[in-house]
Coordinates of C-alpha atoms and ligand atoms in Angstrom, one line a residue:
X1 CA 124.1 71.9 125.9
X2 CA 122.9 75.6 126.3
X3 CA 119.8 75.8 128.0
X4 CA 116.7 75.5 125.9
X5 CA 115.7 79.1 126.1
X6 CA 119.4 80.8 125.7
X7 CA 119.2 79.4 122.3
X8 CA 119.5 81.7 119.3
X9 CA 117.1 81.6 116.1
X10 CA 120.6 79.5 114.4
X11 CA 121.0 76.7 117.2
X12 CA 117.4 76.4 117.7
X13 CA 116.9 75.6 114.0
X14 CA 120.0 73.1 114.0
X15 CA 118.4 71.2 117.2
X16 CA 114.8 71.2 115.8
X17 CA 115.9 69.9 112.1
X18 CA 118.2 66.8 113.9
X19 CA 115.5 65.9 116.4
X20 CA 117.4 66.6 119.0
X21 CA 114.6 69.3 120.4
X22 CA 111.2 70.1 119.6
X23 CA 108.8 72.4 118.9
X24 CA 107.0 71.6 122.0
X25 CA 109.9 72.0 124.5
X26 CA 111.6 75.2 122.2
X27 CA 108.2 76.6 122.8
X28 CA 107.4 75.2 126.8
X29 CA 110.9 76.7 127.5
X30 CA 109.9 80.3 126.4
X31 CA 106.3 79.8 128.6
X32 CA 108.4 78.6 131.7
X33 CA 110.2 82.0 131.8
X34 CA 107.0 83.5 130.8
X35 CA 105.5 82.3 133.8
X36 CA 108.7 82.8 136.1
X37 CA 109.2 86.7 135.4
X38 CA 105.7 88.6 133.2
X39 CA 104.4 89.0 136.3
X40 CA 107.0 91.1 137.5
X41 CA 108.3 92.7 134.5
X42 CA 105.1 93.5 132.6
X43 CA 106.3 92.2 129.3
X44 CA 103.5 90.7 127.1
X45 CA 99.7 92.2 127.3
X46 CA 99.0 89.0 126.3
X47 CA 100.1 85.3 126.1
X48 CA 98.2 83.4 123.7
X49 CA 96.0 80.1 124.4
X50 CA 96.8 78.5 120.8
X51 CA 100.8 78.4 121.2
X52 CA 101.0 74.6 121.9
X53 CA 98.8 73.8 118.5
X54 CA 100.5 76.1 116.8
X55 CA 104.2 73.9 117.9
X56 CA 102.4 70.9 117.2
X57 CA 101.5 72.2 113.4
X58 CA 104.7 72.9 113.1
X59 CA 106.1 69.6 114.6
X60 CA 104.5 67.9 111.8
X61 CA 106.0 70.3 109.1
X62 CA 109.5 69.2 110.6
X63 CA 109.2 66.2 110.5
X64 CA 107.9 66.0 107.1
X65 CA 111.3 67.6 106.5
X66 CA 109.5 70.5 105.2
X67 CA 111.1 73.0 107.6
X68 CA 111.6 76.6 106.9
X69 CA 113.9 79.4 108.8
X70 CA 111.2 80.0 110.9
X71 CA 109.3 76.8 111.7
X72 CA 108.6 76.2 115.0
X73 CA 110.3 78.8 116.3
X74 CA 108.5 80.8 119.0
X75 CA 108.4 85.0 118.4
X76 CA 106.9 87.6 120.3
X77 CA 105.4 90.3 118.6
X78 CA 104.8 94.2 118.9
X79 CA 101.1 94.9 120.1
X80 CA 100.8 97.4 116.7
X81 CA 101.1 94.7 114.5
X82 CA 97.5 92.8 113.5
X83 CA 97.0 89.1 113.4
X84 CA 93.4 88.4 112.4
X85 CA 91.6 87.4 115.3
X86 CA 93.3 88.3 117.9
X87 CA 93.7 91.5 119.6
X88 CA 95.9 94.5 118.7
X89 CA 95.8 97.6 121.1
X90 CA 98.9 99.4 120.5
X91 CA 99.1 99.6 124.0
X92 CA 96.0 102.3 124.4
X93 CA 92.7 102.4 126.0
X94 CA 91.3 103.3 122.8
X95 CA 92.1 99.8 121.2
X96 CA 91.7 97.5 124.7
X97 CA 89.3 95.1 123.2
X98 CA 89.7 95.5 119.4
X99 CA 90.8 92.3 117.3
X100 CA 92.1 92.7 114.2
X101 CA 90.3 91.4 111.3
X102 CA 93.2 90.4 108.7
X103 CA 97.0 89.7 109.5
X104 CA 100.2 92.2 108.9
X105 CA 101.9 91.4 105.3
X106 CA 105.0 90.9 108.1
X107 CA 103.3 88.6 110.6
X108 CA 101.6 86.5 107.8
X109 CA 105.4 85.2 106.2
X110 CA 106.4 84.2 109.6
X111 CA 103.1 82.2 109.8
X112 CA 103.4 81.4 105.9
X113 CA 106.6 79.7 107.6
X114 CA 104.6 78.0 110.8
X115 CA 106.5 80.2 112.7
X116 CA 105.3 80.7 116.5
X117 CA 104.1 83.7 117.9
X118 CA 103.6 83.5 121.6
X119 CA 101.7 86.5 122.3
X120 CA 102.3 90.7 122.2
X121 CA 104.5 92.4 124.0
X122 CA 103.9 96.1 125.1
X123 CA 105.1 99.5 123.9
X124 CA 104.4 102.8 124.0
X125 CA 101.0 103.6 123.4
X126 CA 100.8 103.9 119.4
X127 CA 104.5 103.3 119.6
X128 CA 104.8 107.1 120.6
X129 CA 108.0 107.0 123.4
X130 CA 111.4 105.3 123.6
X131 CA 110.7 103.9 127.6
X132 CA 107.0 101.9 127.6
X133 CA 106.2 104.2 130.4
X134 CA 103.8 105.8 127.9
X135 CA 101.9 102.2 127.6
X136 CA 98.2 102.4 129.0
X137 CA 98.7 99.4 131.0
X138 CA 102.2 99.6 132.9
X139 CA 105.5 100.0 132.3
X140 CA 107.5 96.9 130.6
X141 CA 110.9 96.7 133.2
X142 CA 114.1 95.9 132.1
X143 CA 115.1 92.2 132.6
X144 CA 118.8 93.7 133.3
X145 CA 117.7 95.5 136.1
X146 CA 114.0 95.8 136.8
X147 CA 113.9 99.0 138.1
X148 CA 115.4 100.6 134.6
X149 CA 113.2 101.0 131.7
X150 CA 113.5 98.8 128.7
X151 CA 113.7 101.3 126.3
X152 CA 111.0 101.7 123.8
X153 CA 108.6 101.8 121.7
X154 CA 109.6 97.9 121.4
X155 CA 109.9 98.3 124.8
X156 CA 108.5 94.7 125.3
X157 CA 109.9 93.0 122.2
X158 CA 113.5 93.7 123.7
X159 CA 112.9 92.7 126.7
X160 CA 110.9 89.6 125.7
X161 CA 114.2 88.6 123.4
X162 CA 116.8 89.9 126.7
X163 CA 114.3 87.6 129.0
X164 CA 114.3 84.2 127.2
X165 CA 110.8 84.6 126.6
X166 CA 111.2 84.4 123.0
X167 CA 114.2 83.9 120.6
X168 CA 113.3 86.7 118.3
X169 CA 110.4 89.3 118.1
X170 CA 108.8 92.0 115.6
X171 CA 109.0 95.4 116.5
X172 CA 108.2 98.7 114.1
X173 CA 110.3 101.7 114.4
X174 CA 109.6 104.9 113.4
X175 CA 112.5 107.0 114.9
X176 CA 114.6 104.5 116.4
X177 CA 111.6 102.4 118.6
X178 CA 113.5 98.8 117.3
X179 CA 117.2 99.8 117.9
X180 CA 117.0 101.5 121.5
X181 CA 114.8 99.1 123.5
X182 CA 117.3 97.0 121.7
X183 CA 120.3 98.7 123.3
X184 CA 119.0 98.8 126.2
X185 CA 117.8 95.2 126.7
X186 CA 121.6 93.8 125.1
X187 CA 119.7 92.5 121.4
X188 CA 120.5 93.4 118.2
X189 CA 117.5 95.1 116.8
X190 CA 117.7 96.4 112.9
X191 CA 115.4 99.0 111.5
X192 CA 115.2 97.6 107.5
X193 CA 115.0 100.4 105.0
X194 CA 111.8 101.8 104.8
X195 CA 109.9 100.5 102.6
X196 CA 111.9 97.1 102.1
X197 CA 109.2 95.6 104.7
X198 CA 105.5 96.1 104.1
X199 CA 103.9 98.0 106.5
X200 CA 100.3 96.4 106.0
X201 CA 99.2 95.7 109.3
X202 CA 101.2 97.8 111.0
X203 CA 98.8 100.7 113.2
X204 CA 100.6 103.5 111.4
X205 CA 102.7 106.4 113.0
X206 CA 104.4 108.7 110.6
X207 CA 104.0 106.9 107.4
X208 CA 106.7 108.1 105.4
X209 CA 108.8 106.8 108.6
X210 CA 107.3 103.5 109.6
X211 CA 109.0 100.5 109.2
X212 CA 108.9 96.6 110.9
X213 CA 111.9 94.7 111.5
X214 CA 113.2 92.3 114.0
X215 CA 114.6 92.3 117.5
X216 CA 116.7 89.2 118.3
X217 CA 120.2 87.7 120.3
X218 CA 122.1 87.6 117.3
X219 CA 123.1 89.6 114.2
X220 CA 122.5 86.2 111.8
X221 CA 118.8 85.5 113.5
X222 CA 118.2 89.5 112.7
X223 CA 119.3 88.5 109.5
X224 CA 117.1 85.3 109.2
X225 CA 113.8 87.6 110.3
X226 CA 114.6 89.9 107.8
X227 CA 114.9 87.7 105.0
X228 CA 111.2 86.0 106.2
X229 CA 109.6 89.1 106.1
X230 CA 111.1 91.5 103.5
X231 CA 109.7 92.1 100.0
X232 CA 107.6 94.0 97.9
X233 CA 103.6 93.7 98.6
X234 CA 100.9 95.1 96.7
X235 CA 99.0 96.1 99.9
X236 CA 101.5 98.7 100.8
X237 CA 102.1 101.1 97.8
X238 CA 105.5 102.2 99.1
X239 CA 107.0 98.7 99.3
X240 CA 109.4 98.2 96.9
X241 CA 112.8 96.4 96.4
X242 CA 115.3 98.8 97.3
X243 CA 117.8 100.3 95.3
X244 CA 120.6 102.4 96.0
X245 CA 121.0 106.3 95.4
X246 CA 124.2 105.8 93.1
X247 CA 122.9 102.9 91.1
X248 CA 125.7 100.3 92.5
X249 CA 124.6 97.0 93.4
X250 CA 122.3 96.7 96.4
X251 CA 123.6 94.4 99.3
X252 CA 126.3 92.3 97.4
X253 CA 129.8 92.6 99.1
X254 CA 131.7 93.0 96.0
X255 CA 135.2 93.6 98.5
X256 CA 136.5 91.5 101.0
X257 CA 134.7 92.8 104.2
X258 CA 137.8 93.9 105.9
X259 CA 137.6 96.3 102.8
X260 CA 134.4 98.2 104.5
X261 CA 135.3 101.6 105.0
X262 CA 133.6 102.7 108.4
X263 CA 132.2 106.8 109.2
X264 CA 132.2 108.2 112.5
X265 CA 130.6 111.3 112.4
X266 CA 132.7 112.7 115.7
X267 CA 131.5 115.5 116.2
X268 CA 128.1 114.3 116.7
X269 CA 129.7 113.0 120.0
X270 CA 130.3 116.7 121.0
X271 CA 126.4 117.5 121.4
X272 CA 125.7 117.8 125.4
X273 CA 123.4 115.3 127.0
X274 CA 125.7 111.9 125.9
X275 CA 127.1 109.9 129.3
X276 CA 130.3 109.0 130.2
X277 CA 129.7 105.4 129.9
X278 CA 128.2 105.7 126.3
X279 CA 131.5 107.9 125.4
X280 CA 133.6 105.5 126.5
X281 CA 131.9 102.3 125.3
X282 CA 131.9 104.3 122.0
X283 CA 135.8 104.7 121.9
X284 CA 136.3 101.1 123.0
X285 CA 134.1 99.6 120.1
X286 CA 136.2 102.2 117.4
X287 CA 139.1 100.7 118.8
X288 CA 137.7 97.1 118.7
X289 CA 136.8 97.4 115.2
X290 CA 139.9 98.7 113.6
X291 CA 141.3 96.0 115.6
X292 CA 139.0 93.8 113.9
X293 CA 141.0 95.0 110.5
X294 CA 138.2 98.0 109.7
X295 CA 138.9 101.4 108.4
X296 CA 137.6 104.2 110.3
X297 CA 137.3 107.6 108.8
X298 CA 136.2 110.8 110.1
X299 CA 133.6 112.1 108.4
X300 CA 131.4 115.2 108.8
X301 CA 127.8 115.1 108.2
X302 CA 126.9 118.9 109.4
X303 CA 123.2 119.1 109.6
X304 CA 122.7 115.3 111.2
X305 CA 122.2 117.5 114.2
X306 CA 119.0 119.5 113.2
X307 CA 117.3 115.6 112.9
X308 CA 115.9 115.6 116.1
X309 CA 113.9 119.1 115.2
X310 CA 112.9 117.9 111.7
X311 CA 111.6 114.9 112.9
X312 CA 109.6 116.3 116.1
X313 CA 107.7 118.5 113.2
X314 CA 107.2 115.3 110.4
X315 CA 106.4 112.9 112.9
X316 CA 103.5 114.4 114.5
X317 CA 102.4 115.7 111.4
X318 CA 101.9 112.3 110.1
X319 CA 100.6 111.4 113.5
X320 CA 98.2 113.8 113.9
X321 CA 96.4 112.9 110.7
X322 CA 96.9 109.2 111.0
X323 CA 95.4 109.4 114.6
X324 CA 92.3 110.9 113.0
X325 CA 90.6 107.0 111.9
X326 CA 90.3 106.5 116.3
X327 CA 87.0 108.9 116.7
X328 CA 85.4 106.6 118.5
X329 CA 83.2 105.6 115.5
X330 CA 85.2 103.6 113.3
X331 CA 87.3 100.7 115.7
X332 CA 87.2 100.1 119.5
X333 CA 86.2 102.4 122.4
X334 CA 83.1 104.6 121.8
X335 CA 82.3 106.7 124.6
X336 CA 78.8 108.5 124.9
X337 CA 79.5 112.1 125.4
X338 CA 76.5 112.3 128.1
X339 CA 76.8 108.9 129.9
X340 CA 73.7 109.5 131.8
X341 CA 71.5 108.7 129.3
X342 CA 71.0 105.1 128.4
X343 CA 70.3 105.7 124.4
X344 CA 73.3 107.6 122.7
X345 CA 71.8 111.0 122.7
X346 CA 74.9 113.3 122.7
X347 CA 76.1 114.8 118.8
X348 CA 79.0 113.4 117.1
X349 CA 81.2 115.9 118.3
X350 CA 80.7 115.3 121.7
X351 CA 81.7 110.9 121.0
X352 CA 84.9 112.2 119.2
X353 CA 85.9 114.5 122.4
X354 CA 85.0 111.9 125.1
X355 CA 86.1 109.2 123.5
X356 CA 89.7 110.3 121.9
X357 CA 90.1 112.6 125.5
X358 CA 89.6 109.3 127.4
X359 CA 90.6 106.7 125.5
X360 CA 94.1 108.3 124.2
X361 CA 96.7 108.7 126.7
X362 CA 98.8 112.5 127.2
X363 CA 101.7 111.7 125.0
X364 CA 99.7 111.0 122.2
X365 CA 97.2 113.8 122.6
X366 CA 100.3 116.1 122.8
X367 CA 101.4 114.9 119.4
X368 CA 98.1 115.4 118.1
X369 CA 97.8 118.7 119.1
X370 CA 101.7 119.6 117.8
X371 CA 101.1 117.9 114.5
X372 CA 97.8 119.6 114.1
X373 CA 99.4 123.1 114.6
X374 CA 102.5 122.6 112.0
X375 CA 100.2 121.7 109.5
X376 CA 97.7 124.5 110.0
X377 CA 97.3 126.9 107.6
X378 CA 99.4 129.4 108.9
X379 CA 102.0 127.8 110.2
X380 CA 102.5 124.7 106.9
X381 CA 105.1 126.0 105.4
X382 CA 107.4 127.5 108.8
X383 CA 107.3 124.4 109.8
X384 CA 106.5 121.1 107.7
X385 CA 107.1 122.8 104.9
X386 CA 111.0 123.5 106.3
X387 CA 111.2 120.2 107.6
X388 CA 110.6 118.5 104.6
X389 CA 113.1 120.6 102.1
X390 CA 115.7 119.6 105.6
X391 CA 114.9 115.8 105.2
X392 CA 115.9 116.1 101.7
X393 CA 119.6 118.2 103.1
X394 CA 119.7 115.1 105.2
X395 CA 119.2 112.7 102.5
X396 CA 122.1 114.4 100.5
X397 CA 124.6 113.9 103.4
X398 CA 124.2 110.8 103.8
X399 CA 124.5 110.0 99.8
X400 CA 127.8 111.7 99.9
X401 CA 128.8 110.2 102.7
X402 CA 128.0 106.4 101.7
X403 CA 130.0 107.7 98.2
X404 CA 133.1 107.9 101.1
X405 CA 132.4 104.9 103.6
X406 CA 130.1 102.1 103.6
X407 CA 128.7 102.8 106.6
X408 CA 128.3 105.7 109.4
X409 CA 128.7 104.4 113.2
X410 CA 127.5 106.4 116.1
X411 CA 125.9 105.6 119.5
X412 CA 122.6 103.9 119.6
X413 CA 121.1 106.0 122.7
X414 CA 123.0 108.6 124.6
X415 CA 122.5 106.9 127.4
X416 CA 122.2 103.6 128.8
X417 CA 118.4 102.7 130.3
X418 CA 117.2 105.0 133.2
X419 CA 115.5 105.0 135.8
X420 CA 111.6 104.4 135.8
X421 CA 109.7 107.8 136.1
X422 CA 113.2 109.5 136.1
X423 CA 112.5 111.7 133.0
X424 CA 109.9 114.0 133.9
X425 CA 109.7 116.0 130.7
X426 CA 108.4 115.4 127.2
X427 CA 111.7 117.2 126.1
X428 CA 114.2 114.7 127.7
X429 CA 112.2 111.8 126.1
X430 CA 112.7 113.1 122.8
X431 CA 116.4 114.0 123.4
X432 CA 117.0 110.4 123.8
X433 CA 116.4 109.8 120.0
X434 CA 119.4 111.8 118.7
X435 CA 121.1 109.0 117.0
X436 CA 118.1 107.5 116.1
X437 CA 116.1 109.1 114.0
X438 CA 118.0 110.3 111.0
X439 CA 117.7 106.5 109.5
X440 CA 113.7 107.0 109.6
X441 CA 114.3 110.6 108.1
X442 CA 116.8 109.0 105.4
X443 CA 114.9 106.1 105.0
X444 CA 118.2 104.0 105.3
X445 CA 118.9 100.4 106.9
X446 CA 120.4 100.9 111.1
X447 CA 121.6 98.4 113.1
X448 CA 121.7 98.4 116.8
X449 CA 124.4 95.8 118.3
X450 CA 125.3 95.1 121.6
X451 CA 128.5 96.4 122.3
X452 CA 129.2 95.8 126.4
X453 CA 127.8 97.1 129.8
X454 CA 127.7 100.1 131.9
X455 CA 127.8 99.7 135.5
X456 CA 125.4 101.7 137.5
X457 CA 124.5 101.2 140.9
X458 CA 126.4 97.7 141.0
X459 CA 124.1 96.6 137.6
X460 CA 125.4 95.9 134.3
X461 CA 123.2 98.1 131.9
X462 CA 124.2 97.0 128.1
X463 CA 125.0 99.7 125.9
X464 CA 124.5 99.7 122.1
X465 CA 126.1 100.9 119.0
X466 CA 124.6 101.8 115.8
X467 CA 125.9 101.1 112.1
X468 CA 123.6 102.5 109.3
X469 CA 124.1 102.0 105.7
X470 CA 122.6 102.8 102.2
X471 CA 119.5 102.2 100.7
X472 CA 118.9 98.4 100.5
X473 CA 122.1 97.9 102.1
X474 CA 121.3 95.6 105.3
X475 CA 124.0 93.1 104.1
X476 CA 126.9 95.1 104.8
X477 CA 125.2 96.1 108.4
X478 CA 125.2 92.2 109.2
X479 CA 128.9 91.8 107.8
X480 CA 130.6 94.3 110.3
X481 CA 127.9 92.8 113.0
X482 CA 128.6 89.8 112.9
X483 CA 132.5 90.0 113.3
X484 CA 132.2 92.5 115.6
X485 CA 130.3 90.4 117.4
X486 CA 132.6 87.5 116.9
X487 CA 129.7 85.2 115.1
X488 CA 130.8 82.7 113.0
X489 CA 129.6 84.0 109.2
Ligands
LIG1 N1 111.2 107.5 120.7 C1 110.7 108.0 119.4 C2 109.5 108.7 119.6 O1 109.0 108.9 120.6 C3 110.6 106.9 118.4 C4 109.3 106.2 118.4 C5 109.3 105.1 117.4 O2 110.2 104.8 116.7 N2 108.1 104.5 117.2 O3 108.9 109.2 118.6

């Protein structure tokens, strides 16, 4: 047999249901590793005290035979995503000792399910980064080699998942935050489409681009997470059941799947800045698929390369103003402006600026500050106002393209992980999203799947590859995933 902790979501479930594992030793195998390698690689903020009651509850659900997907199945989860009673702090000073007071529409079918979360994993502070080096407390490494970065904002979901320490997590991805720490850590990480998953309980980013999904070893466990925790909710007004742009049916396979028609936008692989190894990898998964019985078609989608500017001026717009509730008032950290003094004595202003100057790292600041200009008065309609009328040319190439091809396949990251501290720059951050964030800007369903290794410095750095699809569409994303992958379906 497999080791206990190499098990996916699938097996795990199998073993639990026949007795032949249980809840206690599915969940003792995750904590071993836990104790083995956090330490080192800086992955959960937190391992919580209540895991072995929570396998016990669920113990007694399976052996009632009352089992779910999901039962007694231990999960790690992003440290933006509240379960009442126990901390959330989005990786920031601001939020360092805040619990949350109810649980994440998300979180709350998992547990609906007895599913086991083992604790929160770290992430760019307010999920603002692709690396974790923007976390307040450390840098998450990467289990593949410790001294690369584990991608991010999921930074510690991915490499909780790539670790053993869990067999599946919750991430949220707002510009491709799921499916990068996903390629770099070797998971399959899928960014639903937005909306499909409530985002109550999720610390927003850029609304209009937030969406939780799940990081995991397989495509069919991505598929099982999804399944838990998709679903319109009446707490978050922009869930809804997807449908898609052309009014044809959402998610059934009405072909044989060797019928999907496949995109590759090539000349999106012109753009400077993508490595040799990514290039290559790229190729070598075309190939495998059409070997696999897929068509490939070159397709153009011509502005797909203005994304990265449209979404550097929406996302800190919706940052800035969402970052406005942390004032040092309303939740955690409220520092006195004159410390001195042993009675607050300082005026409101002065709490805002010492608190939100101390308590918020330099990333986020920076996108306060940016978002805060491209909505001033002055400057609205140069700049959000542009963006907004480009997300909608966006939009529009992608329709026409899913009228061609079922899905669009490019790259995950241009790169495979890097070096810790090696990007000095805000600007080489950001370039790192490329292929990432025109699914937030389109709202459409992306897939990252592990598609083989780069060797750097005599260590195998996995490498990803990303399928997106239409509107409601994640079926067809696991279809081509899973065969690419080789699962059985
Ligand atoms: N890396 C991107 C950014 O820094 C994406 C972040 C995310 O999806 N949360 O904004």
């Amino acid at each position: 047999m497999t080791q206990i902790e190499d098990l996916t979501i699938k097996e795990a479930r199998k073993l639990l249901d026949s007795k032949e594992i249980s809840a206690k030793e599915l969940t003792e195998g995750a904590l071993l590793q836990i104790e083995d390698k956090n330490k080192e690689l800086n992955i959960y903020l937190e391992v919580y005290d209540d895991i072995l009651e929570q396998a016990k509850l669920a113990q007694k659900i399976i052996d009632q035979g009352d089992s779910k997907d999901l039962t007694g199945i231990p999960l790690a989860i992003k440290d933006n995503i509240l379960i009442k009673g126990k901390k959330a702090s989005a990786a920031s000073k601001i939020l360092e000792n805040y619990k949350a007071t109810y649980t994440a529409t998300a979180a709350k079918k998992i547990l609906e399910q007895n599913g086991i979360f083992i604790g929160r994993t770290n992430m760019d502070e307010f999920a603002m980064g692709g690396s974790t080096e923007n976390s307040a407390f450390g840098v998450t490494r990467n289990p593949h080699d410790p001294e690369k970065v584990a991608g991010g904002s999921s930074g510690g979901s991915a490499a909780a998942v790539a670790a053993n320490m869990a067999l599946g997590a919750l991430g949220s991805d707002t510009g491709g935050s799921i499916r990068e720490p996903a390629s770099f850590c070797g998971c399959v990480g899928l960014k639903p489409t937005y909306g499909s998953v409530s985002r109550y309980g999720l610390m927003a980013m850029g609304s209009s681009l937030d969406v939780i999904g799940p990081i995991t070893k397989s495509v069919a466990d991505a598929e099982i997470i999804f399944n838990v925790i998709k679903g319109q909710d009446k707490y978050d007004s922009t869930s809804h059941i997807p449908v898609r742009h052309d009014g044809k049916s959402v998610g059934s396979l009405q072909d044989s799947s060797r019928d999907l028609r496949i995109g590759v936008p090539y000349h999106l692989l012109e753009q400077d800045g993508i490595s040799r190894e990514v290039k290559e990898n790229f190729e070598e998964s075309v190939e495998k698929l059409k070997n696999l019985g897929f068509e490939i078609k070159d397709i153009k989608l011509p502005n797909i390369d203005k994304s990265l500017t449209i979404y550097y001026i929406i996302m800190p717009a919706e940052v800035s103003s969402n970052m406005a509730r942390y004032d040092g008032i309303k939740y955690g950290l409220s520092l006195d402006g004159n410390p001195s003094t042993p009675l607050r004595t300082s005026n409101l202003m002065e709490v805002y600026k010492k608190t939100r100057g101390e308590g918020l790292g330099p990333e986020v600041r920076r996108r306060i500050i940016l978002g805060t200009y491209v909505l001033s008065a002055g400057y609205y309609d140069a700049y959000y106002g542009k963006a907004m009328a480009a997300r909608e040319v966006i939009k529009n190439e992608f329709n026409k393209a899913f009228n061609e091809v079922n899905v669009v396949l490019t790259p995950t990251a241009p790169t495979p992980a890097w070096k810790i501290g090696e990007k000095t720059s805000p600007l080489e951050n950001y370039l790192a999203d490329i292929f990432t964030v025109t699914a937030n800007i389109a709202g459409i369903p992306a897939i990252s799947i592990p598609s083989g290794f780069a060797k750097i410095n005599d260590k195998d750095l996995p490498i990803g590859i990303q399928l997106m699809s239409a509107h409601g569409n994640e079926n067809v994303l696991f279809e081509i995933g899973k065969n690419f992958l080789g699962e059985t379906t």
